[in-house]
């Protein structure tokens, strides 16, 4: 500017000198000169215009950035701005000022490059760039501009001087008057143009500063769009501002959770390791920050400047002095009128003019504050948008009058209506006419300002199909309409229906108890299935109207209350049988089984269970118990009888045998002649005594045998034995009797017939059969014993030619004490036990005995014994 | 003469058995019950005992058990006489330690033979 003024003064002198000369030719030249000056003013004006337009574009860019959250919009605006700036540059070139704006553009490009590097975290590369450009570079651009302008001015002065010299040479012809007039005109025009140019240059410098700040803020804003967290954004911002200003140290204070301003570890430091104690002093300030520079800025809400922090009595003054920190600037970041953070920067270099920094601080304070508050909203908004889009619940909003204003993906899918076709239409199109009344009720409740939750109604889909839905409607604030979420519960309903019908078909009553207790500590039923009426006579409503304990039979009440109290605390399953009282007063036995349904944390949500009528089973059980008790008593009685019988048998055995022993023993003594000589008649009489004693002894033996069989104590002494040999011995023993009766007794057997059996029992068997046969066979008759081996065992046949047994008596033949009519009438001796004993022996050997007989012709007994007897002891 | 003890509460049978044994050449000591039998075993030291099972005070099984429990008489031969013919009684007798078992009514020859067999078996 000074150069320009000086230029103008030099030209003044020349013009005054020239005024003394002839000025004829000068008039033309001066007119030309005036044109040049006017041309220079026009250029300045053009530059100003361009810069203003650029500035306007930046403003537009901010307003767009602030008004639109959508980054694609911002990008679009940026593209637009960049395009327009390029257009402006084209104009610059056209205006023959390309050199100036090329430099300006190079600066902008360098700045962009540096920011990219910073954003990529390549600080050293950015630092290198900064050494070459940034603010000093910007000032250099300004200098270049000034230089270019003074150059232009000088060229113009030279031109003027040259023109003046020409005018001196040619002036003598010019008239002084004309020259003076021209001079005055020319000078006033030139002065005016020069003054205008100077003003414009100042204005342009201001605009340049402003645009540079605008560029910085724009970069901060762009960085903000890419940065998720606020602290990270602040870290980048402080870095950018420091780089921009060429200040080596920056720090961020944040509003803590308790609302106090607190120092953070967010720093920008040009060189790692520098200002260490100053930084430590800062971080140690903690709550004392309110006292310091940052606190001041936070309180005033404006940037606070200190030329030399070390010269103050502020908390960090000592640390500042020690490390040479001088100029300090702190500026607050305001969000919704509140200071959310304070950015402070420090330098140890001579402080540059801080007007531009104030500008930066002011612009950033507003810009960042807006970004921070917008970021919070954006994050929330995009989160909500994602939820609305991804949920499976239908979500829509309506106007207060019920016109649909938004419609999410799930709503479109469930209803079949796309957002395009449904938005703007009344919500009633979704509800069938017959259900409008229900919908009306919903509206009434909404009009009262209520939030309606889980209201169930039917929806008509686009296809005409009806769906069950559950809706929750929330009035939007400020009577702006309603937000509605709806869930399709058709399937749920159907499933519920299926389960309910199934449950209510079961021959038992089911229930759900909620964890609210009645006076006796029972959980209250929220559901009791209708079967209760069939079981207990009460309807579910009547049932629930009374406390549960009132339904329990008084004898069981205490136990059931205690049982429930226990499971309510342990949450174990309950399963018990007790009595309930029917509505008609009768007693109903039930089985009550209950289980608890719990949530993930194990807390009981509710209890569910069933109650079955077990009265019938109980009756059966009781009957059964009674029968069992009776049977047990009978068994006991039988055992007692058995024991008595055993005793009796032992007694009989002893009491009959003892006298028999004496009778026989002494008889034997006499018959042996040990007591003196016995004459023939005595001998004959004693023979009768002996025979009858023998009979008595056999009878006792038979009775004892039968008693043993009855007691299941017939024991076989098994061994390998030969049935033929046993039969032969039996026949030999019986031969004298047969001979006495003149009955032929013969054995018909070829080889040995081996088997496993009790030899003495088998002998007893054959004795019985043979003596029977002889007994019932008249003189001259015949008894034939046949023994033969078969593949599975041995058969023994005893056939006689006796009187035979009538068919009607054959079946009873093996019963004990049974005697045929003939045997009785003919006084044939016998006890009626022989065949019963024989059958018992055969049975014990797991064999079979059968009789064939023809009256008057004879009888045949056939015994078959299997070769092998499995068990040693066999019950008869 | 070898000494044999006969114990039976039934005097008829006791006399009969004693007679038979005397005829057969044995010296016989008679006891009316189990208690007396045990006393006589101690005082008379018989070489064999014929004991009725069913006796008052101490029965034949118990006498046998006590004889077996005493070191001096543990090897004294015992023949049990019984009218209880069941195998259970036989088993109990053997378990008590009797050498032989003769069911009533018995034949005199049979009893003498068993007594002789026991005594000879011991010699």
mmCIF file of C-alpha atoms in Angstrom, chain A residues 646 649-650 653-655 657-662 664-666 668-670 672 674-675 690 697 704 708 713 715, chain B residues 9-16 19-20 23 52 54 82-88 103-109:
data_model
loop_
_atom_site.group_PDB
_atom_site.id
_atom_site.type_symbol
_atom_site.label_atom_id
_atom_site.label_comp_id
_atom_site.label_asym_id
_atom_site.label_seq_id
_atom_site.Cartn_x
_atom_site.Cartn_y
_atom_site.Cartn_z
ATOM 1 C CA UNK A 646 -48.463 -129.246 62.034
ATOM 2 C CA UNK A 649 -49.788 -133.995 63.089
ATOM 3 C CA UNK A 650 -46.811 -134.054 65.411
ATOM 4 C CA UNK A 653 -47.723 -138.951 65.272
ATOM 5 C CA UNK A 654 -46.337 -139.025 68.779
ATOM 6 C CA UNK A 655 -49.444 -139.845 70.720
ATOM 7 C CA UNK A 657 -47.164 -144.126 67.851
ATOM 8 C CA UNK A 658 -46.118 -144.167 71.467
ATOM 9 C CA UNK A 659 -48.892 -146.601 72.557
ATOM 10 C CA UNK A 660 -48.394 -148.558 69.361
ATOM 11 C CA UNK A 661 -44.752 -148.883 70.221
ATOM 12 C CA UNK A 662 -45.602 -150.340 73.594
ATOM 13 C CA UNK A 664 -46.040 -154.000 69.498
ATOM 14 C CA UNK A 665 -42.931 -154.080 71.639
ATOM 15 C CA UNK A 666 -44.516 -156.117 74.434
ATOM 16 C CA UNK A 668 -43.130 -159.088 70.327
ATOM 17 C CA UNK A 669 -41.638 -159.929 73.731
ATOM 18 C CA UNK A 670 -44.463 -162.385 74.430
ATOM 19 C CA UNK A 672 -40.659 -164.307 71.175
ATOM 20 C CA UNK A 674 -39.227 -164.051 76.369
ATOM 21 C CA UNK A 675 -42.026 -163.957 78.947
ATOM 22 C CA UNK A 690 -50.445 -158.129 66.057
ATOM 23 C CA UNK A 697 -49.726 -148.507 62.349
ATOM 24 C CA UNK A 704 -49.116 -138.723 58.336
ATOM 25 C CA UNK A 708 -47.114 -134.155 54.796
ATOM 26 C CA UNK A 713 -43.494 -131.376 52.658
ATOM 27 C CA UNK A 715 -39.753 -134.949 50.065
ATOM 28 C CA UNK B 9 -40.490 -140.483 80.118
ATOM 29 C CA UNK B 10 -42.892 -143.257 79.003
ATOM 30 C CA UNK B 11 -42.179 -145.937 81.638
ATOM 31 C CA UNK B 12 -43.655 -148.743 79.445
ATOM 32 C CA UNK B 13 -41.356 -148.065 76.592
ATOM 33 C CA UNK B 14 -38.367 -147.365 78.877
ATOM 34 C CA UNK B 15 -38.909 -150.734 80.591
ATOM 35 C CA UNK B 16 -39.367 -152.471 77.228
ATOM 36 C CA UNK B 19 -35.548 -155.342 79.056
ATOM 37 C CA UNK B 20 -34.516 -155.916 75.476
ATOM 38 C CA UNK B 23 -31.636 -159.701 77.346
ATOM 39 C CA UNK B 52 -36.364 -140.502 73.590
ATOM 40 C CA UNK B 54 -39.924 -136.005 73.483
ATOM 41 C CA UNK B 82 -38.778 -140.803 68.320
ATOM 42 C CA UNK B 83 -42.386 -141.080 67.357
ATOM 43 C CA UNK B 84 -41.965 -137.919 65.265
ATOM 44 C CA UNK B 85 -41.259 -139.468 61.938
ATOM 45 C CA UNK B 86 -40.946 -136.329 59.891
ATOM 46 C CA UNK B 87 -37.680 -135.709 58.171
ATOM 47 C CA UNK B 88 -37.460 -132.369 59.971
ATOM 48 C CA UNK B 103 -38.366 -144.163 64.607
ATOM 49 C CA UNK B 104 -41.112 -145.559 66.839
ATOM 50 C CA UNK B 105 -42.559 -148.071 66.636
ATOM 51 C CA UNK B 106 -39.385 -149.984 66.285
ATOM 52 C CA UNK B 107 -38.541 -153.633 66.192
ATOM 53 C CA UNK B 108 -36.400 -154.786 69.106
ATOM 54 C CA UNK B 109 -33.936 -156.598 66.838
#
